[in-house]
């Protein structure tokens, strides 16, 4: 379900998309000024995303809040280039998304399958970042991923 919240000071509609891991240890709230149907969903064909069945979403104009009830029941994983972390719930094993900090700015991409409203989103675009250098990946993420905060 999508909540529509009007922010009076900016006079624009904000969309709030909520989600969680399977067990509820990690709760998610994505706030965006963009309609959920216009958000770019990406289906990466790297071996990690393929094996997970990930469909990722981020909105550089939006903001993701990650609320973790029990930090000890989470874990991070880094793939080959070690340019970002992957956040998982340690209770139920659900992949939440990728997290990265570069030049003092923290950004993330969210596994759209964790959202309660995944059927209201656009059709995913197939992408492949396997041939990109670590520097190209970082630059792309900094322009396409979104800011976030983690609350314990």
PDB file of C-alpha atoms in Angstrom:
ATOM      1  CA  UNK A   1       0.000   0.000   0.000  1.00  0.00           C
ATOM      2  CA  UNK A   2       1.316   3.448  -0.901  1.00  0.00           C
ATOM      3  CA  UNK A   3       0.759   6.329   1.506  1.00  0.00           C
ATOM      4  CA  UNK A   4       0.475   9.790  -0.057  1.00  0.00           C
ATOM      5  CA  UNK A   5       1.729  12.539   2.226  1.00  0.00           C
ATOM      6  CA  UNK A   6       1.566  16.198   1.269  1.00  0.00           C
ATOM      7  CA  UNK A   7       4.442  18.309   2.491  1.00  0.00           C
ATOM      8  CA  UNK A   8       3.028  21.790   2.950  1.00  0.00           C
ATOM      9  CA  UNK A   9       6.305  23.707   2.864  1.00  0.00           C
ATOM     10  CA  UNK A  10       7.282  22.311  -0.531  1.00  0.00           C
ATOM     11  CA  UNK A  11       3.744  21.791  -1.851  1.00  0.00           C
ATOM     12  CA  UNK A  12       4.523  18.479  -3.494  1.00  0.00           C
ATOM     13  CA  UNK A  13       3.295  14.952  -3.048  1.00  0.00           C
ATOM     14  CA  UNK A  14       5.636  12.506  -1.355  1.00  0.00           C
ATOM     15  CA  UNK A  15       5.159   8.792  -1.821  1.00  0.00           C
ATOM     16  CA  UNK A  16       6.038   6.522   1.079  1.00  0.00           C
ATOM     17  CA  UNK A  17       6.793   2.899   0.234  1.00  0.00           C
ATOM     18  CA  UNK A  18       7.163   0.554   3.176  1.00  0.00           C
ATOM     19  CA  UNK A  19       8.674  -2.866   3.454  1.00  0.00           C
ATOM     20  CA  UNK A  20      10.599  -5.266   5.650  1.00  0.00           C
ATOM     21  CA  UNK A  21      12.587  -8.436   5.716  1.00  0.00           C
ATOM     22  CA  UNK A  22      10.573 -11.636   6.160  1.00  0.00           C
ATOM     23  CA  UNK A  23      10.798 -11.772   9.977  1.00  0.00           C
ATOM     24  CA  UNK A  24      10.381  -8.009  10.545  1.00  0.00           C
ATOM     25  CA  UNK A  25      13.782  -7.433  12.178  1.00  0.00           C
ATOM     26  CA  UNK A  26      14.538  -4.861   9.458  1.00  0.00           C
ATOM     27  CA  UNK A  27      11.827  -2.376   8.495  1.00  0.00           C
ATOM     28  CA  UNK A  28      12.125  -0.044   5.525  1.00  0.00           C
ATOM     29  CA  UNK A  29      10.610   3.263   4.500  1.00  0.00           C
ATOM     30  CA  UNK A  30      11.390   4.816   1.127  1.00  0.00           C
ATOM     31  CA  UNK A  31      10.187   8.406   0.724  1.00  0.00           C
ATOM     32  CA  UNK A  32      10.242   9.812  -2.796  1.00  0.00           C
ATOM     33  CA  UNK A  33       8.744  12.749  -4.661  1.00  0.00           C
ATOM     34  CA  UNK A  34       8.451  10.471  -7.714  1.00  0.00           C
ATOM     35  CA  UNK A  35       5.556   8.180  -8.512  1.00  0.00           C
ATOM     36  CA  UNK A  36       6.472   4.542  -7.727  1.00  0.00           C
ATOM     37  CA  UNK A  37       5.627   3.597 -11.323  1.00  0.00           C
ATOM     38  CA  UNK A  38       8.382   5.954 -12.580  1.00  0.00           C
ATOM     39  CA  UNK A  39      11.174   4.592 -10.383  1.00  0.00           C
ATOM     40  CA  UNK A  40      13.862   2.746 -12.347  1.00  0.00           C
ATOM     41  CA  UNK A  41      13.946  -0.923 -11.359  1.00  0.00           C
ATOM     42  CA  UNK A  42      17.125  -2.762 -12.260  1.00  0.00           C
ATOM     43  CA  UNK A  43      17.572  -6.490 -12.652  1.00  0.00           C
ATOM     44  CA  UNK A  44      21.313  -7.013 -12.532  1.00  0.00           C
ATOM     45  CA  UNK A  45      22.674 -10.101 -14.231  1.00  0.00           C
ATOM     46  CA  UNK A  46      25.794 -10.459 -12.068  1.00  0.00           C
ATOM     47  CA  UNK A  47      26.050 -13.853 -10.392  1.00  0.00           C
ATOM     48  CA  UNK A  48      25.186 -12.448  -6.935  1.00  0.00           C
ATOM     49  CA  UNK A  49      21.976 -10.702  -8.021  1.00  0.00           C
ATOM     50  CA  UNK A  50      21.017 -13.558 -10.350  1.00  0.00           C
ATOM     51  CA  UNK A  51      21.326 -16.157  -7.585  1.00  0.00           C
ATOM     52  CA  UNK A  52      19.381 -13.913  -5.166  1.00  0.00           C
ATOM     53  CA  UNK A  53      16.658 -13.011  -7.673  1.00  0.00           C
ATOM     54  CA  UNK A  54      17.232  -9.341  -6.864  1.00  0.00           C
ATOM     55  CA  UNK A  55      15.415  -6.448  -8.427  1.00  0.00           C
ATOM     56  CA  UNK A  56      16.969  -3.213  -7.190  1.00  0.00           C
ATOM     57  CA  UNK A  57      15.484   0.257  -6.899  1.00  0.00           C
ATOM     58  CA  UNK A  58      16.864   3.622  -5.855  1.00  0.00           C
ATOM     59  CA  UNK A  59      15.769   7.216  -6.236  1.00  0.00           C
ATOM     60  CA  UNK A  60      18.521   9.851  -5.911  1.00  0.00           C
ATOM     61  CA  UNK A  61      15.750  12.353  -5.076  1.00  0.00           C
ATOM     62  CA  UNK A  62      14.362  10.058  -2.370  1.00  0.00           C
ATOM     63  CA  UNK A  63      15.512   8.894   1.038  1.00  0.00           C
ATOM     64  CA  UNK A  64      15.546   5.424   2.621  1.00  0.00           C
ATOM     65  CA  UNK A  65      15.181   4.837   6.354  1.00  0.00           C
ATOM     66  CA  UNK A  66      16.305   1.410   7.572  1.00  0.00           C
ATOM     67  CA  UNK A  67      15.095   0.506  11.069  1.00  0.00           C
ATOM     68  CA  UNK A  68      16.850  -2.466  12.637  1.00  0.00           C
ATOM     69  CA  UNK A  69      15.344  -3.958  15.784  1.00  0.00           C
ATOM     70  CA  UNK A  70      18.283  -6.250  16.589  1.00  0.00           C
ATOM     71  CA  UNK A  71      21.634  -5.221  15.084  1.00  0.00           C
ATOM     72  CA  UNK A  72      23.245  -8.508  16.158  1.00  0.00           C
ATOM     73  CA  UNK A  73      20.860 -10.297  13.781  1.00  0.00           C
ATOM     74  CA  UNK A  74      22.167  -8.536  10.669  1.00  0.00           C
ATOM     75  CA  UNK A  75      25.261  -9.079   8.595  1.00  0.00           C
ATOM     76  CA  UNK A  76      27.156  -7.399   5.798  1.00  0.00           C
ATOM     77  CA  UNK A  77      28.760  -9.069   2.802  1.00  0.00           C
ATOM     78  CA  UNK A  78      31.273  -7.636   0.339  1.00  0.00           C
ATOM     79  CA  UNK A  79      31.764  -8.982  -3.163  1.00  0.00           C
ATOM     80  CA  UNK A  80      35.015  -9.074  -5.148  1.00  0.00           C
ATOM     81  CA  UNK A  81      35.780  -5.365  -5.652  1.00  0.00           C
ATOM     82  CA  UNK A  82      34.711  -4.522  -2.072  1.00  0.00           C
ATOM     83  CA  UNK A  83      33.253  -1.180  -3.197  1.00  0.00           C
ATOM     84  CA  UNK A  84      30.003  -1.606  -1.240  1.00  0.00           C
ATOM     85  CA  UNK A  85      28.389  -3.694   1.457  1.00  0.00           C
ATOM     86  CA  UNK A  86      25.331  -5.910   1.067  1.00  0.00           C
ATOM     87  CA  UNK A  87      22.978  -5.859   4.067  1.00  0.00           C
ATOM     88  CA  UNK A  88      21.158  -9.040   5.105  1.00  0.00           C
ATOM     89  CA  UNK A  89      18.859  -9.979   7.956  1.00  0.00           C
ATOM     90  CA  UNK A  90      20.613 -12.667   9.993  1.00  0.00           C
ATOM     91  CA  UNK A  91      17.297 -14.086  11.216  1.00  0.00           C
ATOM     92  CA  UNK A  92      15.496 -14.775   7.947  1.00  0.00           C
ATOM     93  CA  UNK A  93      18.350 -14.296   5.442  1.00  0.00           C
ATOM     94  CA  UNK A  94      16.614 -11.663   3.290  1.00  0.00           C
ATOM     95  CA  UNK A  95      18.892  -9.418   1.202  1.00  0.00           C
ATOM     96  CA  UNK A  96      17.936  -5.801   1.957  1.00  0.00           C
ATOM     97  CA  UNK A  97      20.222  -3.874  -0.384  1.00  0.00           C
ATOM     98  CA  UNK A  98      23.612  -2.389  -1.104  1.00  0.00           C
ATOM     99  CA  UNK A  99      25.222   0.324   1.031  1.00  0.00           C
ATOM    100  CA  UNK A 100      28.172   2.515   0.133  1.00  0.00           C
ATOM    101  CA  UNK A 101      29.986   5.567   1.480  1.00  0.00           C
ATOM    102  CA  UNK A 102      32.234   7.566  -0.848  1.00  0.00           C
ATOM    103  CA  UNK A 103      33.730  11.015  -0.266  1.00  0.00           C
ATOM    104  CA  UNK A 104      31.641  11.368   2.903  1.00  0.00           C
ATOM    105  CA  UNK A 105      28.317  10.660   1.178  1.00  0.00           C
ATOM    106  CA  UNK A 106      26.369   7.485   2.025  1.00  0.00           C
ATOM    107  CA  UNK A 107      24.082   6.005  -0.625  1.00  0.00           C
ATOM    108  CA  UNK A 108      22.189   2.764  -1.091  1.00  0.00           C
ATOM    109  CA  UNK A 109      20.126   0.661  -3.441  1.00  0.00           C
ATOM    110  CA  UNK A 110      17.132  -1.304  -2.139  1.00  0.00           C
ATOM    111  CA  UNK A 111      16.005  -4.797  -3.022  1.00  0.00           C
ATOM    112  CA  UNK A 112      12.541  -3.924  -4.392  1.00  0.00           C
ATOM    113  CA  UNK A 113      11.314  -7.393  -3.407  1.00  0.00           C
ATOM    114  CA  UNK A 114      11.388  -6.225   0.225  1.00  0.00           C
ATOM    115  CA  UNK A 115       8.730  -3.569  -0.460  1.00  0.00           C
ATOM    116  CA  UNK A 116       5.100  -4.236   0.365  1.00  0.00           C
ATOM    117  CA  UNK A 117       4.159  -2.473  -2.888  1.00  0.00           C
ATOM    118  CA  UNK A 118       6.381  -4.276  -5.372  1.00  0.00           C
ATOM    119  CA  UNK A 119       3.474  -4.927  -7.761  1.00  0.00           C
ATOM    120  CA  UNK A 120       2.908  -1.147  -8.135  1.00  0.00           C
ATOM    121  CA  UNK A 121       6.411  -0.579  -9.533  1.00  0.00           C
ATOM    122  CA  UNK A 122       7.639  -0.468 -13.126  1.00  0.00           C
ATOM    123  CA  UNK A 123       9.001  -3.376 -15.141  1.00  0.00           C
ATOM    124  CA  UNK A 124      12.695  -4.038 -14.342  1.00  0.00           C
ATOM    125  CA  UNK A 125      15.409  -3.215 -16.864  1.00  0.00           C
ATOM    126  CA  UNK A 126      18.131  -5.818 -17.366  1.00  0.00           C
ATOM    127  CA  UNK A 127      21.594  -4.418 -16.579  1.00  0.00           C
ATOM    128  CA  UNK A 128      25.081  -5.860 -16.336  1.00  0.00           C
ATOM    129  CA  UNK A 129      27.821  -4.089 -14.385  1.00  0.00           C
ATOM    130  CA  UNK A 130      30.287  -6.985 -14.538  1.00  0.00           C
ATOM    131  CA  UNK A 131      32.500  -5.280 -17.120  1.00  0.00           C
ATOM    132  CA  UNK A 132      32.704  -1.988 -15.206  1.00  0.00           C
ATOM    133  CA  UNK A 133      35.840  -1.043 -13.316  1.00  0.00           C
ATOM    134  CA  UNK A 134      35.481  -0.391  -9.577  1.00  0.00           C
ATOM    135  CA  UNK A 135      35.773   3.344 -10.295  1.00  0.00           C
ATOM    136  CA  UNK A 136      32.959   3.190 -12.882  1.00  0.00           C
ATOM    137  CA  UNK A 137      30.752   1.307 -10.424  1.00  0.00           C
ATOM    138  CA  UNK A 138      31.358   3.884  -7.694  1.00  0.00           C
ATOM    139  CA  UNK A 139      30.599   6.817 -10.029  1.00  0.00           C
ATOM    140  CA  UNK A 140      27.419   5.142 -11.268  1.00  0.00           C
ATOM    141  CA  UNK A 141      26.232   4.378  -7.759  1.00  0.00           C
ATOM    142  CA  UNK A 142      26.894   7.914  -6.565  1.00  0.00           C
ATOM    143  CA  UNK A 143      24.629   9.250  -9.318  1.00  0.00           C
ATOM    144  CA  UNK A 144      21.868   6.602  -9.214  1.00  0.00           C
ATOM    145  CA  UNK A 145      21.667   5.346  -5.623  1.00  0.00           C
ATOM    146  CA  UNK A 146      19.861   7.239  -2.844  1.00  0.00           C
ATOM    147  CA  UNK A 147      20.756   8.658   0.561  1.00  0.00           C
ATOM    148  CA  UNK A 148      19.821   6.601   3.620  1.00  0.00           C
ATOM    149  CA  UNK A 149      20.019   6.311   7.361  1.00  0.00           C
ATOM    150  CA  UNK A 150      20.062   3.296   9.645  1.00  0.00           C
ATOM    151  CA  UNK A 151      18.236   3.533  12.968  1.00  0.00           C
ATOM    152  CA  UNK A 152      18.850   0.926  15.682  1.00  0.00           C
TER     153      UNK A 152
END
